[in-house]
CSV table of C-alpha atoms in Angstrom, one decimal:
chain,number,residue,atom,x,y,z
A,81,PRO,CA,27.9,-33.2,63.5
A,82,LEU,CA,26.8,-29.5,63.3
A,83,SER,CA,29.5,-26.9,63.7
A,84,ASP,CA,29.3,-24.5,66.5
A,85,ALA,CA,28.2,-20.9,65.9
A,86,ALA,CA,31.6,-19.6,66.8
A,87,ASP,CA,33.1,-21.6,63.9
A,88,ASP,CA,30.7,-20.3,61.3
A,89,PRO,CA,32.2,-17.5,59.1
A,90,PRO,CA,30.4,-14.2,59.4
A,91,PHE,CA,28.5,-12.8,56.5
A,92,SER,CA,30.5,-10.4,54.3
A,93,PRO,CA,30.1,-6.9,55.7
A,94,LYS,CA,28.5,-4.3,53.6
A,95,PRO,CA,31.1,-1.9,52.4
A,96,PRO,CA,30.6,1.5,54.0
A,97,GLY,CA,29.9,4.6,52.1
A,98,ARG,CA,28.2,3.0,49.1
A,99,VAL,CA,24.9,4.7,48.4
A,100,PRO,CA,23.0,3.4,45.3
A,101,ARG,CA,22.5,6.2,42.8
A,102,PRO,CA,19.0,6.6,41.3
A,103,ARG,CA,18.8,5.8,37.6
A,104,ARG,CA,18.3,8.6,35.2
A,105,SER,CA,15.5,8.1,32.8
A,106,LYS,CA,16.6,8.8,29.3
A,107,ALA,CA,14.7,11.5,27.6
A,108,ARG,CA,12.8,10.2,24.5
A,109,LYS,CA,14.0,12.0,21.4
A,110,GLU,CA,11.2,13.4,19.3
A,111,PRO,CA,11.4,12.9,15.5
A,112,PRO,CA,12.6,15.9,13.5
A,113,GLY,CA,9.9,18.4,12.8
A,114,SER,CA,7.6,17.0,15.5
A,115,SER,CA,4.9,19.4,16.6
A,116,ARG,CA,4.6,17.9,20.2
A,117,GLY,CA,6.8,20.7,21.6
A,118,GLY,CA,7.7,18.6,24.6
A,119,ASP,CA,4.1,18.1,25.7
A,120,PRO,CA,3.4,14.3,26.0
A,121,GLU,CA,-0.3,15.0,26.2
A,122,ARG,CA,-0.5,16.7,22.9
A,123,PRO,CA,-1.0,14.5,19.8
A,124,ALA,CA,1.5,14.6,16.9
A,125,GLY,CA,0.7,16.9,14.1
A,126,PRO,CA,1.9,15.3,10.9
A,127,ASP,CA,2.7,17.7,8.1
A,128,LEU,CA,1.8,15.4,5.1
A,129,PRO,CA,-0.6,17.3,2.9
A,130,PHE,CA,-3.0,14.4,2.1
A,131,ASP,CA,-5.5,12.1,3.8
A,132,PHE,CA,-4.0,9.0,5.5
A,133,ARG,CA,-5.2,5.6,4.3
A,134,TYR,CA,-4.0,2.1,4.8
A,135,SER,CA,-3.3,1.7,1.1
A,136,TYR,CA,-3.1,4.6,-1.3
A,137,SER,CA,-2.9,2.7,-4.6
A,138,GLU,CA,-5.5,-0.1,-3.9
A,139,THR,CA,-8.3,2.0,-2.4
A,140,SER,CA,-10.4,4.8,-3.9
A,141,ALA,CA,-12.0,7.7,-2.1
A,142,ALA,CA,-14.7,7.8,-4.7
A,143,VAL,CA,-16.2,4.5,-3.6
A,144,GLU,CA,-18.3,4.7,-0.4
A,145,PRO,CA,-18.6,1.6,1.8
A,146,ILE,CA,-22.0,0.4,2.9
A,147,GLY,CA,-20.8,-0.8,6.3
A,148,PHE,CA,-17.8,-1.5,8.6
A,149,ARG,CA,-16.4,-4.7,10.1
A,150,GLU,CA,-15.2,-2.7,13.2
A,151,PRO,CA,-16.4,0.5,14.8
A,152,PRO,CA,-14.8,3.5,13.0
A,153,ARG,CA,-13.9,5.1,16.3
A,154,PHE,CA,-11.0,2.6,16.6
A,155,SER,CA,-8.1,4.4,14.9
A,156,PRO,CA,-5.3,2.1,13.6
A,157,PHE,CA,-2.9,4.9,14.7
A,158,GLY,CA,-3.8,4.3,18.3
A,159,PRO,CA,-5.7,6.6,20.7
A,160,GLY,CA,-4.4,10.2,20.9
A,161,ARG,CA,-1.4,9.7,18.7
A,162,ILE,CA,-2.4,12.0,15.8
A,163,ASP,CA,-4.5,15.1,15.6
A,164,ARG,CA,-6.8,13.6,12.9
A,165,THR,CA,-10.1,11.7,13.2
A,166,TRP,CA,-10.3,8.2,11.7
A,167,THR,CA,-13.5,7.8,9.6
A,168,GLY,CA,-13.2,4.0,9.1
A,169,THR,CA,-11.4,4.3,5.8
A,170,SER,CA,-9.1,7.3,6.1
A,171,ALA,CA,-7.8,10.1,8.4
A,172,PRO,CA,-8.6,13.3,6.6
A,173,ALA,CA,-6.2,16.3,6.8
A,174,ARG,CA,-7.6,19.1,9.0
A,175,GLU,CA,-6.8,21.7,6.4
A,176,ALA,CA,-7.4,21.5,2.7
A,177,PRO,CA,-4.0,20.7,0.9
A,178,ASP,CA,-2.5,23.3,-1.3
A,179,PRO,CA,-1.4,21.5,-4.5
A,180,GLU,CA,0.8,24.4,-5.7
A,181,LYS,CA,2.7,24.6,-2.4
A,182,ALA,CA,3.2,20.8,-2.3
A,183,ALA,CA,4.4,20.8,-5.9
A,184,GLY,CA,6.8,23.7,-5.3
A,185,GLU,CA,8.3,21.9,-2.2
A,186,ARG,CA,8.7,18.7,-4.2
A,187,GLU,CA,10.5,20.5,-7.0
A,188,ARG,CA,12.8,22.2,-4.5
A,189,VAL,CA,13.8,18.9,-3.0
A,190,LEU,CA,14.3,17.2,-6.3
A,191,GLY,CA,16.4,20.0,-7.7
A,192,ALA,CA,17.8,20.0,-11.2
A,193,PRO,CA,17.0,16.9,-13.3
A,194,LEU,CA,19.6,14.2,-13.3
A,195,SER,CA,21.9,13.8,-16.3
A,196,GLU,CA,22.0,10.5,-18.2
A,197,GLU,CA,25.3,9.7,-16.7
A,198,GLU,CA,24.0,10.2,-13.1
A,199,VAL,CA,20.9,8.2,-13.8
A,200,ALA,CA,23.0,5.3,-15.3
A,201,GLU,CA,25.2,5.4,-12.2
A,202,LEU,CA,22.3,5.2,-9.8
A,203,VAL,CA,20.6,2.5,-11.9
A,204,GLU,CA,23.7,0.3,-11.9
A,205,LEU,CA,24.1,0.8,-8.2
A,206,TYR,CA,20.6,-0.1,-7.1
A,207,ARG,CA,18.8,-2.1,-9.8
A,208,HIS,CA,20.4,-5.5,-9.0
A,209,SER,CA,18.6,-8.2,-7.0
A,210,ASP,CA,21.3,-8.3,-4.3
A,211,CYS,CA,20.7,-4.6,-3.5
A,212,ASN,CA,20.3,-4.1,0.3
A,213,ARG,CA,18.1,-1.0,-0.3
A,214,GLN,CA,15.0,-2.8,-1.4
A,215,ILE,CA,11.3,-2.7,-0.4
A,216,ASN,CA,8.9,-5.4,-1.4
A,217,LEU,CA,5.5,-4.1,-2.6
A,218,GLY,CA,2.7,-6.8,-2.2
A,219,LYS,CA,-1.0,-6.9,-2.6
A,220,GLY,CA,-1.5,-4.0,-0.2
A,221,GLY,CA,0.1,-1.7,-2.8
A,222,VAL,CA,1.6,1.6,-1.6
A,223,THR,CA,0.7,1.4,2.1
A,224,HIS,CA,1.0,4.2,4.6
A,225,ASN,CA,3.8,2.5,6.6
A,226,MET,CA,5.8,2.0,3.4
A,227,LEU,CA,6.3,5.7,3.3
A,228,ASP,CA,8.3,5.6,6.5
A,229,ASP,CA,10.4,2.7,5.2
A,230,ILE,CA,11.2,4.7,2.1
A,231,HIS,CA,12.5,7.7,4.1
A,232,ASN,CA,14.5,5.3,6.4
A,233,HIS,CA,16.3,4.0,3.3
A,234,TRP,CA,16.8,7.5,2.0
A,235,LYS,CA,18.8,8.4,5.1
A,236,LYS,CA,21.8,6.5,3.7
A,237,ALA,CA,21.0,5.9,0.1
A,238,GLU,CA,20.1,8.2,-2.8
A,239,ALA,CA,17.6,5.8,-4.2
A,240,VAL,CA,15.6,2.7,-3.1
A,241,ARG,CA,14.7,-0.3,-5.1
A,242,ILE,CA,11.1,-1.4,-5.1
A,243,LYS,CA,10.0,-4.8,-6.2
A,244,CYS,CA,6.3,-5.1,-7.0
A,245,LEU,CA,4.4,-8.3,-6.9
A,246,GLY,CA,0.8,-9.4,-6.9
A,247,VAL,CA,-2.4,-7.5,-7.7
A,248,PRO,CA,-0.9,-4.0,-7.9
A,249,THR,CA,1.2,-5.0,-10.9
A,250,LEU,CA,-1.9,-4.9,-13.0
A,251,ASP,CA,-1.6,-1.1,-13.0
A,252,MET,CA,2.0,-0.1,-12.6
A,253,ASP,CA,1.2,3.5,-13.7
A,254,ASN,CA,-1.0,3.8,-10.6
A,255,VAL,CA,1.7,2.5,-8.4
A,256,CYS,CA,4.3,4.9,-9.8
A,257,PHE,CA,2.0,7.8,-9.4
A,258,HIS,CA,1.3,7.2,-5.7
A,259,LEU,CA,4.9,6.5,-4.9
A,260,GLU,CA,6.0,9.8,-6.4
A,261,ASP,CA,3.0,11.7,-5.0
A,262,LYS,CA,3.1,10.5,-1.4
A,263,SER,CA,6.9,10.2,-0.9
A,264,GLY,CA,8.0,13.3,-2.9
A,265,GLY,CA,10.6,11.3,-4.9
A,266,LYS,CA,10.9,10.5,-8.5
A,267,ILE,CA,10.9,7.2,-10.5
A,268,ILE,CA,14.2,7.1,-12.4
A,269,TYR,CA,14.0,3.5,-13.6
A,270,ARG,CA,11.2,1.2,-14.4
A,271,ASN,CA,11.6,-2.3,-15.8
A,272,ILE,CA,8.5,-4.6,-15.7
A,273,ASN,CA,7.9,-4.8,-11.9
A,274,ILE,CA,11.2,-3.2,-10.7
A,275,LEU,CA,11.3,0.5,-9.8
A,276,LEU,CA,14.0,2.9,-8.5
A,277,LEU,CA,12.7,5.8,-6.5
A,278,TYR,CA,15.2,8.7,-6.3
A,279,ARG,CA,15.1,11.0,-3.2
A,280,GLY,CA,16.2,14.3,-4.8
A,281,ARG,CA,19.4,16.4,-4.9
A,282,HIS,CA,18.4,18.6,-1.9
A,283,TYR,CA,16.9,15.9,0.3
A,284,ASP,CA,17.8,16.4,4.0
A,285,PRO,CA,17.1,13.4,6.3
A,286,LYS,CA,16.9,15.7,9.3
A,287,GLN,CA,14.0,17.6,7.6
A,288,ARG,CA,12.0,14.5,6.7
A,289,PRO,CA,8.3,14.7,7.2
A,290,VAL,CA,6.7,13.3,10.4
A,291,ILE,CA,4.9,10.0,9.4
A,292,PRO,CA,2.9,8.4,12.3
A,293,LEU,CA,2.8,4.7,11.9
A,294,MET,CA,-0.3,2.5,11.8
A,295,LEU,CA,-0.1,0.1,14.7
A,296,TRP,CA,-2.3,-2.5,12.9
A,297,LYS,CA,-4.0,-3.2,9.6
A,298,PRO,CA,-7.6,-1.9,9.8
A,299,TYR,CA,-10.4,-4.3,8.8
A,300,PRO,CA,-11.5,-3.6,5.2
A,301,PRO,CA,-15.0,-2.0,5.1
A,302,ILE,CA,-18.0,-3.7,3.4
A,303,TYR,CA,-18.8,-2.6,-0.2
A,304,PRO,CA,-21.7,-3.4,-2.5
A,305,LYS,CA,-21.6,-6.8,-4.3
A,306,LEU,CA,-19.2,-7.0,-7.3
A,307,VAL,CA,-21.2,-9.5,-9.3
A,308,LYS,CA,-25.0,-9.0,-9.9
A,309,ASN,CA,-27.3,-12.0,-10.2
A,310,VAL,CA,-28.4,-10.8,-13.6
A,311,ALA,CA,-25.9,-9.0,-15.9
A,312,GLU,CA,-27.1,-5.6,-17.1
A,313,GLY,CA,-29.0,-5.8,-20.4
A,314,LEU,CA,-29.4,-9.6,-20.2
A,315,THR,CA,-32.1,-11.9,-18.8
A,316,PHE,CA,-31.4,-14.5,-16.1
A,317,GLU,CA,-31.2,-17.3,-18.7
A,318,GLU,CA,-28.9,-15.4,-20.9
A,319,THR,CA,-26.6,-14.6,-18.0
A,320,LYS,CA,-26.6,-18.3,-16.9
A,321,GLU,CA,-25.8,-19.4,-20.4
A,322,MET,CA,-22.9,-16.9,-20.7
A,323,ARG,CA,-21.5,-18.1,-17.3
A,324,ASN,CA,-21.6,-21.7,-18.4
A,325,ARG,CA,-19.9,-20.8,-21.7
A,326,GLY,CA,-17.2,-19.0,-19.9
A,327,LEU,CA,-16.5,-22.0,-17.5
A,328,ASN,CA,-16.3,-24.4,-20.4
A,329,SER,CA,-14.0,-22.2,-22.5
A,330,PRO,CA,-10.2,-22.6,-22.4
A,331,PRO,CA,-8.4,-20.2,-19.9
A,332,LEU,CA,-6.9,-17.1,-21.5
A,333,THR,CA,-4.0,-17.3,-19.0
A,334,LYS,CA,-3.1,-19.0,-15.7
A,335,LEU,CA,-2.1,-16.6,-12.8
A,336,THR,CA,0.1,-17.6,-9.9
A,337,ARG,CA,0.1,-16.2,-6.4
A,338,ASN,CA,2.2,-13.1,-5.9
A,339,GLY,CA,3.0,-13.1,-9.7
A,340,VAL,CA,3.7,-10.3,-12.1
A,341,TYR,CA,0.5,-9.4,-14.0
A,342,VAL,CA,1.7,-6.4,-16.1
A,343,ASN,CA,0.5,-8.0,-19.4
A,344,VAL,CA,-2.8,-9.4,-18.2
A,345,VAL,CA,-4.8,-6.2,-19.1
A,346,GLU,CA,-3.5,-6.1,-22.6
A,347,LYS,CA,-4.2,-9.8,-23.1
A,348,VAL,CA,-7.8,-9.4,-22.0
A,349,ARG,CA,-8.3,-6.5,-24.3
A,350,GLU,CA,-6.9,-8.4,-27.3
A,351,ALA,CA,-9.1,-11.4,-26.4
A,352,PHE,CA,-12.3,-9.2,-26.3
A,353,LYS,CA,-11.7,-8.3,-30.0
A,354,THR,CA,-12.8,-11.8,-31.0
A,355,GLU,CA,-14.4,-13.3,-27.9
A,356,GLU,CA,-17.4,-12.2,-25.9
A,357,VAL,CA,-16.5,-14.1,-22.7
A,358,VAL,CA,-13.0,-14.7,-21.2
A,359,ARG,CA,-11.9,-17.1,-18.4
A,360,LEU,CA,-8.9,-16.5,-16.2
A,361,ASP,CA,-7.5,-19.5,-14.2
A,362,CYS,CA,-6.6,-18.3,-10.7
A,363,LYS,CA,-6.3,-21.7,-9.0
A,364,HIS,CA,-3.1,-20.9,-7.1
A,365,VAL,CA,-3.9,-17.2,-6.5
A,366,GLY,CA,-6.1,-17.3,-3.4
A,367,THR,CA,-9.7,-16.3,-2.8
A,368,SER,CA,-9.1,-12.7,-1.7
A,369,ASP,CA,-6.5,-11.9,-4.4
A,370,TYR,CA,-8.5,-13.2,-7.3
A,371,LYS,CA,-11.5,-11.0,-6.4
A,372,LEU,CA,-9.2,-8.0,-6.2
A,373,ILE,CA,-7.9,-9.0,-9.7
A,374,GLY,CA,-11.5,-9.0,-11.0
A,375,VAL,CA,-12.1,-5.5,-9.5
A,376,LYS,CA,-8.9,-4.1,-11.2
A,377,LEU,CA,-9.7,-5.7,-14.6
A,378,ARG,CA,-13.3,-4.3,-14.5
A,379,ASP,CA,-11.9,-0.7,-14.4
A,380,LEU,CA,-8.8,-1.1,-16.5
A,381,VAL,CA,-10.0,-3.2,-19.5
A,382,PRO,CA,-13.0,-2.2,-19.0
A,383,CYS,CA,-15.2,-5.3,-18.7
A,384,VAL,CA,-18.0,-6.8,-16.6
A,385,PRO,CA,-17.2,-9.6,-14.1
A,386,ILE,CA,-20.1,-12.1,-14.3
A,387,LEU,CA,-18.8,-15.0,-12.2
A,388,PHE,CA,-16.2,-15.9,-9.5
A,389,LYS,CA,-16.3,-19.7,-9.0
A,390,ASP,CA,-13.8,-22.4,-8.2
A,391,GLU,CA,-11.0,-19.9,-8.4
A,392,GLN,CA,-12.0,-18.9,-11.9
A,393,ILE,CA,-12.8,-15.4,-13.1
A,394,ILE,CA,-15.4,-15.1,-15.9
A,395,LEU,CA,-15.3,-11.7,-17.7
A,396,SER,CA,-17.8,-10.4,-20.2
A,397,ARG,CA,-16.8,-7.5,-22.6
A,398,GLY,CA,-20.3,-6.1,-22.0
A,399,LYS,CA,-21.9,-3.6,-24.4
A,400,ARG,CA,-19.3,-1.4,-26.0
A,401,ASP,CA,-21.5,1.6,-26.1
A,402,THR,CA,-22.4,1.5,-22.4
A,403,GLU,CA,-19.3,0.0,-20.9
A,404,SER,CA,-18.2,3.4,-19.4
A,405,THR,CA,-21.5,3.7,-17.4
A,406,SER,CA,-22.2,0.1,-16.6
A,407,THR,CA,-18.9,-0.6,-15.0
A,408,SER,CA,-18.8,2.3,-12.5
A,409,HIS,CA,-21.4,1.1,-10.0
A,410,TRP,CA,-19.9,-2.2,-8.6
A,411,THR,CA,-17.1,-2.8,-6.3
A,412,LEU,CA,-15.6,-5.5,-4.2
A,413,ASN,CA,-17.5,-7.1,-1.3
């Protein structure tokens, strides 16, 4: 049976005098050195004296694309977040950089050169594989967002360990140059594909540069074809015969995905002393990576890529007297 209304307990009375307090919105802290000045409508003014690119070590400003896979008006930094215009490949600085001023600031932060004892102490502290101050550098090379990762590690560590894998290891000198040039640090240790990047004696984390992050990876633009139908200086039949000879020759070396390729350039140069055509087996590398390898070898050896087929790279040494001019007109598609 249902109970009478008189027997039902009343609802708990609301305690008197309790007025809910409005929540305070936490003010967003701006990064050190930000040029917003408290105005949320004003885009950030980064103080880095170079053009912004997705990858600094794997792209070249000298090579112009012939098209874009997405409209250049879509900036990977997001709308209104920086005071630079995205061109489809880069965000150029508004003012021309002053190399002398940048070099002087870098020397000031680095301070006096480290002694051998100081270098040995830092190397012993950060060179081991179990170091928790490590950044992995892959096929993208020295990317823009990696600069922010480096400065984040430098907040609590004097150096950061960088492990390089994949296509960028073909040219470690290029990787070291861009790491030092874009971050302002100094390479104090280099062993095959392992680097230690030192921040400097007078580095102040509170005065670190403003680095706006890329919100997504931009689509790569379209470049002219890397391999021509007919190699320069040869007929179609001669080019076809050279390609077949390369496919039937034993591979010079077998490359693996995300491997270390520091010795590949020297191997190809040595092979071209006795061979006219060289084959590289890239069965486990991947389609995009093995084309990037061909582009790198074209410029570093130098040589002429004549075929990419079945994950095999066929390289020709070309004409020795015209190699410097014949290898400067092609790039990756």
